[in-house]
Amino acid sequence: MIYNDEYETMPREALEAIQLRRLRNTLERVYATVPFYRRKFEKAGIKPDDIKSLEDMQKLPFTTKQDLRDNYPFGLFAVPLSQIVRIHASSGTTGKPTVVGYTKRDIQIWSELMARALAAAGATKSDIIHNAYGYGLFTGGLGVHYGAETLGASVIPVSGGNTRRQIMIMKDFKPTVLTCTPSYSLHLWKVAQEMGVDFKRDLSIRVGIFGAEPWSEKMRQDIEEKLGIDAVDIYGLSEIMGPGVAIECIEAKNGLHIFEDHFIPEIIDPNTGEVLPPGTPGELVLTTITKEGIPLIRYRTRDISTLYREPCKCGRTMVRMARVTGRTDDMLIVRGVNVFPSQIESVLMEHEGVAPHYVIIVDRERALDVLEVRVEVTEELFSDQVRKLQELEKKIEKNIKETLGISCKVKLVEPKSIERSMGKAKRVIDKREL
Ligand code: DLL
């Protein structure tokens, strides 16, 4: 179903006229209200008024996660805090998160875009939505929640964890739509099996809306077969809004429609910054054109994708992005939580006797991500009592859990035992099969 026919199927010319108008408004606004942008534009020798066409966008400087970090926490907000009604955050490259703020209107628009996204995946107001995305600073839970209410569906705000209870709720409340990370859907299936509950026979889920981490066509097939549902990909990031920046339509399940009346996408060569033509893979760059709280100009997502401009059989005229195949940086997503190796490194380095030689091993057990950190310690420490080493391992595990919000197993190993290839450390071994 198309939730907003007027915009989602608008002729390209009309859509692009709206984009240009909104872009110019946004540029005027950030230039006037955010010193960071004024400085950046001045340095590039550009004024908002110089942008007379969508092609002119290429003259604008990029914004990066580092810029958000340098202006932590609220430095990029374009409105006074009195107009901010919600704050979310996601992981930064070190201890400090990336912070975003929403005005009332931002929340309204986000809710409508999420309603559009749910509708594109085939949900209607008659559905019961089992929302197992985490509620909190992460945008997944609340993003889907507000969208479901806007659509008029019944939402079960079950959030993450307590899987056996989730299965019981699914059996008893009979939700028809499941929203969570793709890996968690497979974990739900496994736990259901152990409880003697058959997804196809005993539950009523018809469609799953999965995102927040990379997955593959193979994984889609696996989920669809095991759970007996349609599995649809949803994309978003907190810096730009949260879930609902783009979604696959259930009719084609072939690329995610970006809601272009609110975001302008570009694909660039991550090394040169040059804009690449449709059909060529590169780094996705997004510009928000209606956001009030924290508008972002040419934000480098670090996600690798491709844009397709061919029309889609669902009737939407909005461009499609290919499923995200990777990142241009070393960010990992572990159980839906974004993790940078540098964040783990800073926790490790807080402990005496621990050397900056480590490797992070990510794997999947019972469809859930598991993380192990192996780190070298000094000779003295390693030859100390085993009990002392074990205590330190537990302490580091606790600190990682407290700082990053993820559980992991820490193993202290002897000096020089972690492999270096050509002198270079390999920080991450990802054994997960997508
Ligand atoms: O993950 C928002 C979200 C919530 C999207 C629920 C979809 C569903 P962040 O925590 O800021 O926001 O993480 C954003 O996650 O830059 C991608 O690297 C990755 N990501 C999000 N969706 C997908 C997807 C939310 N469908 C980062 N496929 C993004 C692959 C995804 N990667």
Tab-separated table of C-alpha atoms and ligand atoms in Angstrom:
chain	number	residue	atom	x	y	z
A	1	MET	CA	0.000	0.000	0.000
A	2	ILE	CA	1.181	3.540	-0.684
A	3	TYR	CA	0.633	5.673	2.417
A	4	ASN	CA	1.223	9.050	0.848
A	5	ASP	CA	0.251	8.854	-2.787
A	6	GLU	CA	0.838	12.519	-3.444
A	7	TYR	CA	4.560	12.419	-2.707
A	8	GLU	CA	5.579	8.820	-3.174
A	9	THR	CA	4.416	8.616	-6.776
A	10	MET	CA	5.064	12.223	-7.753
A	11	PRO	CA	6.516	12.862	-11.234
A	12	ARG	CA	10.292	13.324	-10.926
A	13	GLU	CA	10.253	16.879	-12.186
A	14	ALA	CA	7.820	18.023	-9.520
A	15	LEU	CA	9.701	16.085	-6.862
A	16	GLU	CA	13.003	17.669	-7.842
A	17	ALA	CA	11.465	21.145	-7.742
A	18	ILE	CA	10.360	20.463	-4.159
A	19	GLN	CA	13.796	19.101	-3.295
A	20	LEU	CA	15.521	22.216	-4.584
A	21	ARG	CA	13.173	24.537	-2.712
A	22	ARG	CA	13.593	22.598	0.524
A	23	LEU	CA	17.344	22.322	0.085
A	24	ARG	CA	17.706	26.066	-0.383
A	25	ASN	CA	15.591	26.714	2.715
A	26	THR	CA	17.715	24.314	4.737
A	27	LEU	CA	20.936	25.935	3.546
A	28	GLU	CA	19.692	29.414	4.462
A	29	ARG	CA	18.677	28.129	7.864
A	30	VAL	CA	21.896	26.360	8.775
A	31	TYR	CA	23.973	29.260	7.481
A	32	ALA	CA	22.089	31.625	9.740
A	33	THR	CA	21.857	29.451	12.848
A	34	VAL	CA	24.747	26.967	13.003
A	35	PRO	CA	28.203	28.611	13.286
A	36	PHE	CA	29.821	25.340	12.182
A	37	TYR	CA	28.092	25.501	8.793
A	38	ARG	CA	28.708	29.202	8.317
A	39	ARG	CA	32.432	28.662	8.900
A	40	LYS	CA	32.493	25.615	6.660
A	41	PHE	CA	30.676	27.362	3.797
A	42	GLU	CA	32.848	30.450	4.143
A	43	LYS	CA	35.971	28.323	3.977
A	44	ALA	CA	34.649	26.722	0.785
A	45	GLY	CA	33.824	30.191	-0.559
A	46	ILE	CA	30.163	29.384	-0.908
A	47	LYS	CA	26.904	31.114	0.060
A	48	PRO	CA	23.505	29.356	0.255
A	49	ASP	CA	22.351	31.498	-2.629
A	50	ASP	CA	25.012	29.999	-4.912
A	51	ILE	CA	23.052	26.743	-4.964
A	52	LYS	CA	20.673	27.284	-7.846
A	53	SER	CA	20.176	23.699	-8.975
A	54	LEU	CA	20.412	20.215	-7.497
A	55	GLU	CA	23.665	19.696	-9.437
A	56	ASP	CA	25.131	22.701	-7.604
A	57	MET	CA	24.991	20.607	-4.427
A	58	GLN	CA	28.311	19.132	-5.424
A	59	LYS	CA	29.922	22.438	-4.475
A	60	LEU	CA	28.873	21.999	-0.852
A	61	PRO	CA	31.340	20.577	1.647
A	62	PHE	CA	30.660	17.190	3.278
A	63	THR	CA	29.703	16.684	6.919
A	64	THR	CA	31.170	13.718	8.815
A	65	LYS	CA	30.728	11.822	12.054
A	66	GLN	CA	33.897	13.552	13.233
A	67	ASP	CA	32.123	16.915	12.814
A	68	LEU	CA	29.327	15.685	15.083
A	69	ARG	CA	31.930	14.551	17.560
A	70	ASP	CA	33.810	17.863	17.465
A	71	ASN	CA	30.538	19.630	18.252
A	72	TYR	CA	29.445	17.191	20.960
A	73	PRO	CA	26.818	17.142	22.310
A	74	PHE	CA	24.509	19.838	20.913
A	75	GLY	CA	26.810	22.067	18.818
A	76	LEU	CA	25.178	21.252	15.466
A	77	PHE	CA	21.610	21.857	16.634
A	78	ALA	CA	19.950	24.516	14.502
A	79	VAL	CA	17.283	25.457	17.070
A	80	PRO	CA	17.433	26.391	20.752
A	81	LEU	CA	17.063	23.468	23.172
A	82	SER	CA	13.656	24.798	24.179
A	83	GLN	CA	12.397	23.560	20.790
A	84	ILE	CA	13.974	20.114	21.071
A	85	VAL	CA	11.525	17.498	22.318
A	86	ARG	CA	13.594	14.318	21.966
A	87	ILE	CA	17.257	13.323	22.024
A	88	HIS	CA	18.718	10.102	20.607
A	89	ALA	CA	22.303	8.923	20.227
A	90	SER	CA	24.408	6.290	18.539
A	91	SER	CA	28.000	5.147	18.882
A	92	GLY	CA	30.840	7.443	18.003
A	93	THR	CA	34.334	6.264	17.194
A	94	THR	CA	35.477	6.696	20.794
A	95	GLY	CA	33.703	6.757	24.123
A	96	LYS	CA	31.348	9.619	23.262
A	97	PRO	CA	28.185	8.975	21.285
A	98	THR	CA	26.831	10.929	18.344
A	99	VAL	CA	23.910	12.991	19.582
A	100	VAL	CA	20.839	14.103	17.639
A	101	GLY	CA	17.840	16.240	18.614
A	102	TYR	CA	14.316	16.427	17.202
A	103	THR	CA	11.765	19.215	17.226
A	104	LYS	CA	8.038	18.419	17.443
A	105	ARG	CA	7.821	18.718	13.675
A	106	ASP	CA	10.827	16.420	13.186
A	107	ILE	CA	9.057	13.763	15.251
A	108	GLN	CA	5.869	14.251	13.226
A	109	ILE	CA	7.734	13.860	9.938
A	110	TRP	CA	9.680	10.845	11.206
A	111	SER	CA	6.419	9.243	12.352
A	112	GLU	CA	4.854	9.823	8.959
A	113	LEU	CA	7.900	8.443	7.143
A	114	MET	CA	7.863	5.361	9.355
A	115	ALA	CA	4.136	4.973	8.664
A	116	ARG	CA	4.946	5.152	4.953
A	117	ALA	CA	7.698	2.575	5.455
A	118	LEU	CA	5.419	0.149	7.312
A	119	ALA	CA	2.769	0.566	4.623
A	120	ALA	CA	5.354	-0.083	1.890
A	121	ALA	CA	6.120	-3.368	3.626
A	122	GLY	CA	2.429	-4.242	3.480
A	123	ALA	CA	1.303	-3.252	6.977
A	124	THR	CA	-2.074	-1.609	7.547
A	125	LYS	CA	-3.979	-0.251	10.507
A	126	SER	CA	-5.474	-3.698	11.037
A	127	ASP	CA	-2.071	-5.176	11.844
A	128	ILE	CA	-0.583	-5.921	15.229
A	129	ILE	CA	3.098	-5.000	15.190
A	130	HIS	CA	5.496	-6.874	17.470
A	131	ASN	CA	8.266	-4.304	17.823
A	132	ALA	CA	11.423	-5.983	19.110
A	133	TYR	CA	13.802	-3.155	18.214
A	134	GLY	CA	15.380	-1.745	21.372
A	135	TYR	CA	13.692	1.233	23.026
A	136	GLY	CA	16.078	3.858	24.354
A	137	LEU	CA	18.773	6.075	22.933
A	138	PHE	CA	18.784	3.759	19.896
A	139	THR	CA	16.274	5.046	17.324
A	140	GLY	CA	14.871	1.632	16.300
A	141	GLY	CA	12.275	1.064	19.023
A	142	LEU	CA	10.714	4.509	19.266
A	143	GLY	CA	11.027	5.139	15.521
A	144	VAL	CA	8.958	2.088	14.603
A	145	HIS	CA	6.618	2.707	17.534
A	146	TYR	CA	5.578	6.202	16.468
A	147	GLY	CA	5.239	5.069	12.857
A	148	ALA	CA	2.999	2.166	13.851
A	149	GLU	CA	0.742	4.466	15.866
A	150	THR	CA	0.611	6.991	13.036
A	151	LEU	CA	-0.413	4.208	10.671
A	152	GLY	CA	-3.090	3.266	13.175
A	153	ALA	CA	-1.796	-0.261	13.760
A	154	SER	CA	-1.630	-1.823	17.233
A	155	VAL	CA	1.939	-1.826	18.436
A	156	ILE	CA	3.386	-4.138	21.075
A	157	PRO	CA	6.422	-2.281	22.503
A	158	VAL	CA	8.195	-5.466	23.515
A	159	SER	CA	11.751	-4.100	22.872
A	160	GLY	CA	14.789	-6.423	22.850
A	161	GLY	CA	15.666	-9.405	25.033
A	162	ASN	CA	13.715	-11.942	27.085
A	163	THR	CA	13.186	-14.056	24.003
A	164	ARG	CA	11.053	-16.828	25.541
A	165	ARG	CA	8.595	-14.249	26.799
A	166	GLN	CA	8.499	-12.719	23.316
A	167	ILE	CA	7.508	-16.093	21.860
A	168	MET	CA	4.728	-16.439	24.429
A	169	ILE	CA	3.453	-12.961	23.546
A	170	MET	CA	3.552	-13.809	19.836
A	171	LYS	CA	1.541	-16.941	20.495
A	172	ASP	CA	-1.057	-15.222	22.641
A	173	PHE	CA	-1.409	-11.722	21.095
A	174	LYS	CA	-1.053	-13.014	17.517
A	175	PRO	CA	0.935	-10.122	16.042
A	176	THR	CA	1.025	-10.109	12.236
A	177	VAL	CA	4.110	-7.946	11.669
A	178	LEU	CA	7.538	-8.445	13.256
A	179	THR	CA	10.077	-5.628	13.493
A	180	CYS	CA	13.628	-6.385	14.703
A	181	THR	CA	17.140	-6.959	13.398
A	182	PRO	CA	17.365	-9.778	10.828
A	183	SER	CA	19.653	-11.808	13.085
A	184	TYR	CA	17.238	-11.513	16.000
A	185	SER	CA	14.410	-12.872	13.833
A	186	LEU	CA	16.431	-16.058	13.360
A	187	HIS	CA	17.164	-16.212	17.063
A	188	LEU	CA	13.442	-15.884	17.777
A	189	TRP	CA	12.846	-18.780	15.391
A	190	LYS	CA	15.451	-20.948	17.149
A	191	VAL	CA	14.084	-20.250	20.617
A	192	ALA	CA	10.534	-20.860	19.371
A	193	GLN	CA	11.646	-24.245	18.059
A	194	GLU	CA	13.188	-25.127	21.415
A	195	MET	CA	9.874	-24.231	23.046
A	196	GLY	CA	8.019	-26.475	20.614
A	197	VAL	CA	6.461	-23.463	18.887
A	198	ASP	CA	6.341	-23.577	15.108
A	199	PHE	CA	6.454	-20.136	13.477
A	200	LYS	CA	4.398	-21.247	10.497
A	201	ARG	CA	1.847	-23.333	12.381
A	202	ASP	CA	1.463	-21.555	15.718
A	203	LEU	CA	2.218	-17.876	15.039
A	204	SER	CA	0.522	-15.274	12.856
A	205	ILE	CA	3.476	-13.211	11.612
A	206	ARG	CA	3.056	-12.474	7.908
A	207	VAL	CA	5.802	-9.954	7.290
A	208	GLY	CA	9.060	-8.956	8.954
A	209	ILE	CA	10.663	-5.517	8.630
A	210	PHE	CA	14.341	-5.975	9.287
A	211	GLY	CA	17.278	-3.575	9.412
A	212	ALA	CA	19.845	-1.797	11.586
A	213	GLU	CA	22.549	-4.266	10.521
A	214	PRO	CA	23.801	-5.706	7.230
A	215	TRP	CA	22.203	-8.847	5.850
A	216	SER	CA	22.111	-10.607	2.498
A	217	GLU	CA	19.722	-12.109	-0.047
A	218	LYS	CA	20.734	-15.521	1.231
A	219	MET	CA	19.746	-14.527	4.742
A	220	ARG	CA	16.440	-13.172	3.435
A	221	GLN	CA	15.675	-16.534	1.837
A	222	ASP	CA	16.616	-18.323	5.018
A	223	ILE	CA	14.347	-16.109	7.165
A	224	GLU	CA	11.447	-16.300	4.704
A	225	GLU	CA	11.645	-20.080	4.550
A	226	LYS	CA	12.071	-20.712	8.254
A	227	LEU	CA	9.561	-18.175	9.525
A	228	GLY	CA	7.159	-18.519	6.604
A	229	ILE	CA	6.974	-14.744	6.093
A	230	ASP	CA	7.923	-11.974	3.673
A	231	ALA	CA	11.128	-10.274	4.838
A	232	VAL	CA	11.607	-6.619	3.903
A	233	ASP	CA	14.756	-4.495	4.335
A	234	ILE	CA	14.566	-1.136	6.123
A	235	TYR	CA	17.428	1.357	6.355
A	236	GLY	CA	18.183	4.401	8.408
A	237	LEU	CA	20.683	6.021	10.714
A	238	SER	CA	20.210	8.191	13.744
A	239	GLU	CA	22.256	11.084	12.400
A	240	ILE	CA	19.803	11.491	9.520
A	241	MET	CA	16.625	10.511	11.418
A	242	GLY	CA	16.534	6.842	12.450
A	243	PRO	CA	14.728	3.950	10.736
A	244	GLY	CA	12.590	4.935	7.758
A	245	VAL	CA	15.071	6.795	5.578
A	246	ALA	CA	14.523	4.030	3.011
A	247	ILE	CA	12.519	0.814	2.694
A	248	GLU	CA	11.877	-1.932	0.197
A	249	CYS	CA	8.375	-2.234	-1.170
A	250	ILE	CA	6.820	-5.639	-0.656
A	251	GLU	CA	5.802	-5.777	-4.340
A	252	ALA	CA	9.376	-5.830	-5.685
A	253	LYS	CA	11.695	-6.429	-2.687
A	254	ASN	CA	14.405	-5.139	-4.947
A	255	GLY	CA	16.192	-2.118	-3.526
A	256	LEU	CA	15.060	0.356	-0.885
A	257	HIS	CA	13.064	3.459	-1.868
A	258	ILE	CA	14.596	6.556	-0.303
A	259	PHE	CA	12.022	9.111	0.838
A	260	GLU	CA	13.415	11.781	-1.427
A	261	ASP	CA	10.965	14.479	-0.469
A	262	HIS	CA	12.918	14.617	2.816
A	263	PHE	CA	16.416	13.396	1.943
A	264	ILE	CA	18.651	13.916	-1.083
A	265	PRO	CA	20.936	10.930	-1.731
A	266	GLU	CA	24.216	10.905	-3.613
A	267	ILE	CA	26.797	8.175	-4.158
A	268	ILE	CA	30.412	9.260	-4.036
A	269	ASP	CA	33.820	7.736	-4.509
A	270	PRO	CA	34.926	7.462	-0.864
A	271	ASN	CA	38.517	8.300	-1.775
A	272	THR	CA	38.052	11.308	-4.021
A	273	GLY	CA	34.636	12.589	-2.952
A	274	GLU	CA	33.551	12.673	-6.593
A	275	VAL	CA	29.859	12.040	-7.289
A	276	LEU	CA	29.280	8.755	-9.132
A	277	PRO	CA	26.549	8.049	-11.689
A	278	PRO	CA	23.513	5.845	-10.907
A	279	GLY	CA	24.305	2.131	-11.024
A	280	THR	CA	27.837	2.599	-9.637
A	281	PRO	CA	28.569	1.465	-6.086
A	282	GLY	CA	30.140	3.894	-3.641
A	283	GLU	CA	29.547	5.681	-0.346
A	284	LEU	CA	26.043	6.916	0.336
A	285	VAL	CA	25.833	10.622	1.180
A	286	LEU	CA	22.566	12.068	2.499
A	287	THR	CA	21.304	15.619	2.911
A	288	THR	CA	18.255	16.309	5.060
A	289	ILE	CA	15.924	18.906	3.559
A	290	THR	CA	13.152	19.165	6.133
A	291	LYS	CA	14.874	18.523	9.455
A	292	GLU	CA	14.772	21.352	11.999
A	293	GLY	CA	16.651	20.029	15.032
A	294	ILE	CA	19.842	18.923	13.358
A	295	PRO	CA	19.838	19.343	9.593
A	296	LEU	CA	22.823	17.641	7.980
A	297	ILE	CA	24.348	18.727	4.703
A	298	ARG	CA	26.015	16.058	2.548
A	299	TYR	CA	26.470	13.684	5.461
A	300	ARG	CA	28.889	10.861	4.711
A	301	THR	CA	27.128	7.751	5.993
A	302	ARG	CA	30.136	5.450	5.351
A	303	ASP	CA	27.615	2.904	4.071
A	304	ILE	CA	28.301	1.350	0.687
A	305	SER	CA	25.363	1.185	-1.688
A	306	THR	CA	24.265	1.912	-5.272
A	307	LEU	CA	21.403	4.103	-6.525
A	308	TYR	CA	18.949	2.887	-9.160
A	309	ARG	CA	16.756	5.370	-10.972
A	310	GLU	CA	14.699	2.906	-13.041
A	311	PRO	CA	10.957	2.959	-12.254
A	312	CYS	CA	9.639	0.340	-9.844
A	313	LYS	CA	6.606	-1.855	-10.324
A	314	CYS	CA	5.070	-0.595	-7.070
A	315	GLY	CA	4.492	2.822	-8.702
A	316	ARG	CA	6.771	4.795	-6.396
A	317	THR	CA	8.933	7.276	-8.264
A	318	MET	CA	11.463	7.537	-5.459
A	319	VAL	CA	14.990	6.340	-6.212
A	320	ARG	CA	16.058	2.950	-4.886
A	321	MET	CA	19.269	2.143	-3.047
A	322	ALA	CA	20.775	-1.347	-3.145
A	323	ARG	CA	20.979	-3.123	0.181
A	324	VAL	CA	23.999	-1.876	2.137
A	325	THR	CA	26.896	-4.205	1.406
A	326	GLY	CA	29.504	-2.832	3.770
A	327	ARG	CA	31.130	0.240	5.240
A	328	THR	CA	34.051	2.399	4.290
A	329	ASP	CA	35.199	2.498	7.917
A	330	ASP	CA	35.722	-0.267	10.451
A	331	MET	CA	32.404	0.060	12.292
A	332	LEU	CA	30.923	-3.279	13.324
A	333	ILE	CA	27.313	-3.912	14.185
A	334	VAL	CA	26.970	-6.418	17.000
A	335	ARG	CA	23.427	-7.364	18.016
A	336	GLY	CA	22.274	-4.138	16.431
A	337	VAL	CA	24.734	-2.058	18.444
A	338	ASN	CA	27.300	-0.047	16.488
A	339	VAL	CA	30.812	-0.704	17.684
A	340	PHE	CA	34.090	0.820	16.569
A	341	PRO	CA	37.276	-1.143	17.377
A	342	SER	CA	38.700	2.157	18.672
A	343	GLN	CA	36.010	2.237	21.387
A	344	ILE	CA	37.041	-1.204	22.611
A	345	GLU	CA	40.657	-0.146	22.416
A	346	SER	CA	40.063	2.866	24.668
A	347	VAL	CA	38.459	0.646	27.317
A	348	LEU	CA	41.343	-1.855	27.097
A	349	MET	CA	43.898	0.905	27.486
A	350	GLU	CA	42.382	2.011	30.779
A	351	HIS	CA	43.850	-1.118	32.391
A	352	GLU	CA	47.421	-1.363	33.513
A	353	GLY	CA	49.560	-4.105	32.001
A	354	VAL	CA	47.316	-4.411	28.933
A	355	ALA	CA	49.117	-3.837	25.627
A	356	PRO	CA	47.620	-2.126	22.542
A	357	HIS	CA	47.683	-5.414	20.645
A	358	TYR	CA	44.286	-6.957	20.360
A	359	VAL	CA	41.953	-8.720	18.020
A	360	ILE	CA	38.168	-8.671	18.055
A	361	ILE	CA	36.504	-11.878	16.934
A	362	VAL	CA	32.836	-11.717	15.992
A	363	ASP	CA	30.858	-14.877	15.401
A	364	ARG	CA	27.288	-16.084	15.505
A	365	GLU	CA	25.984	-18.643	18.002
A	366	ARG	CA	22.336	-19.678	17.867
A	367	ALA	CA	21.792	-16.810	15.431
A	368	LEU	CA	23.088	-14.276	17.952
A	369	ASP	CA	26.282	-12.288	17.564
A	370	VAL	CA	29.000	-13.119	20.052
A	371	LEU	CA	32.104	-11.068	20.600
A	372	GLU	CA	35.497	-12.118	21.899
A	373	VAL	CA	38.362	-9.748	22.526
A	374	ARG	CA	41.849	-11.203	22.758
A	375	VAL	CA	44.421	-8.807	24.092
A	376	GLU	CA	48.086	-9.125	24.904
A	377	VAL	CA	49.353	-8.290	28.366
A	378	THR	CA	52.860	-7.557	29.638
A	379	GLU	CA	55.262	-10.391	30.472
A	380	GLU	CA	54.954	-9.653	34.210
A	381	LEU	CA	51.222	-9.711	34.192
A	382	PHE	CA	51.071	-12.860	32.102
A	383	SER	CA	53.342	-14.724	34.496
A	384	ASP	CA	51.218	-13.618	37.457
A	385	GLN	CA	48.702	-15.931	39.115
A	386	VAL	CA	45.955	-17.297	36.902
A	387	ARG	CA	43.366	-16.025	39.343
A	388	LYS	CA	44.608	-12.456	38.928
A	389	LEU	CA	44.394	-12.706	35.160
A	390	GLN	CA	40.866	-14.047	35.370
A	391	GLU	CA	39.855	-11.209	37.655
A	392	LEU	CA	41.225	-8.689	35.215
A	393	GLU	CA	39.382	-10.387	32.342
A	394	LYS	CA	36.117	-10.085	34.243
A	395	LYS	CA	36.831	-6.452	35.071
A	396	ILE	CA	37.480	-5.550	31.435
A	397	GLU	CA	34.349	-7.441	30.341
A	398	LYS	CA	32.345	-5.424	32.852
A	399	ASN	CA	33.855	-2.137	31.692
A	400	ILE	CA	33.152	-2.921	28.033
A	401	LYS	CA	29.562	-3.807	28.937
A	402	GLU	CA	29.157	-0.567	30.874
A	403	THR	CA	30.746	1.663	28.253
A	404	LEU	CA	29.530	0.097	25.022
A	405	GLY	CA	26.432	-1.742	26.173
A	406	ILE	CA	27.543	-5.070	24.719
A	407	SER	CA	28.567	-8.309	26.367
A	408	CYS	CA	31.818	-9.856	25.294
A	409	LYS	CA	34.346	-12.400	26.384
A	410	VAL	CA	37.806	-11.079	27.142
A	411	LYS	CA	40.869	-13.288	26.920
A	412	LEU	CA	44.260	-12.033	28.072
A	413	VAL	CA	47.035	-13.615	26.057
A	414	GLU	CA	50.832	-13.650	26.176
A	415	PRO	CA	52.959	-10.959	24.591
A	416	LYS	CA	53.513	-11.246	20.822
A	417	SER	CA	50.941	-14.006	20.436
A	418	ILE	CA	48.523	-11.994	18.303
A	419	GLU	CA	49.362	-12.320	14.670
A	420	ARG	CA	50.579	-9.263	12.781
A	421	SER	CA	50.642	-9.540	9.055
A	422	MET	CA	53.314	-7.438	7.352
A	423	GLY	CA	53.695	-5.570	10.622
A	424	LYS	CA	50.059	-4.463	10.453
A	425	ALA	CA	47.588	-5.486	13.080
A	426	LYS	CA	44.370	-7.097	11.952
A	427	ARG	CA	41.872	-5.744	14.439
A	428	VAL	CA	38.747	-7.605	13.488
A	429	ILE	CA	37.990	-11.165	12.459
A	430	ASP	CA	34.355	-11.363	11.428
A	431	LYS	CA	33.261	-14.976	11.096
A	432	ARG	CA	29.564	-14.244	10.719
A	433	GLU	CA	27.901	-15.554	7.645
A	434	LEU	CA	25.320	-13.173	6.287
B	1	DLL	O1	20.325	1.373	12.995
B	1	DLL	C1	18.467	2.865	12.611
B	1	DLL	C2	17.597	1.710	12.250
B	1	DLL	C3	16.832	1.119	13.216
B	1	DLL	C4	17.533	1.267	10.945
B	1	DLL	C5	15.972	0.064	12.890
B	1	DLL	C6	16.688	0.223	10.593
B	1	DLL	C7	15.903	-0.376	11.554
B	1	DLL	P1	22.074	3.631	13.935
B	1	DLL	O2	22.125	2.898	15.220
B	1	DLL	O3	22.496	5.050	13.919
B	1	DLL	O4	20.631	3.619	13.353
B	1	DLL	O5	22.958	2.804	12.893
B	1	DLL	C8	23.034	3.206	11.569
B	1	DLL	O6	23.337	0.920	10.830
B	1	DLL	O7	24.803	3.625	9.011
B	1	DLL	C9	24.259	1.247	8.697
B	1	DLL	O8	25.640	1.010	8.775
B	1	DLL	C10	23.523	0.263	9.600
B	1	DLL	N1	22.214	-0.093	9.026
B	1	DLL	C11	21.005	0.409	9.313
B	1	DLL	N2	20.045	-0.212	8.569
B	1	DLL	C12	20.685	-1.116	7.783
B	1	DLL	C13	20.265	-2.054	6.795
B	1	DLL	C14	19.893	2.513	13.007
B	1	DLL	N3	18.989	-2.229	6.461
B	1	DLL	C15	23.888	2.255	10.775
B	1	DLL	N4	21.234	-2.790	6.179
B	1	DLL	C16	23.886	2.585	9.302
B	1	DLL	C17	22.528	-2.641	6.493
B	1	DLL	C18	22.072	-1.029	8.067
B	1	DLL	N5	22.975	-1.792	7.424
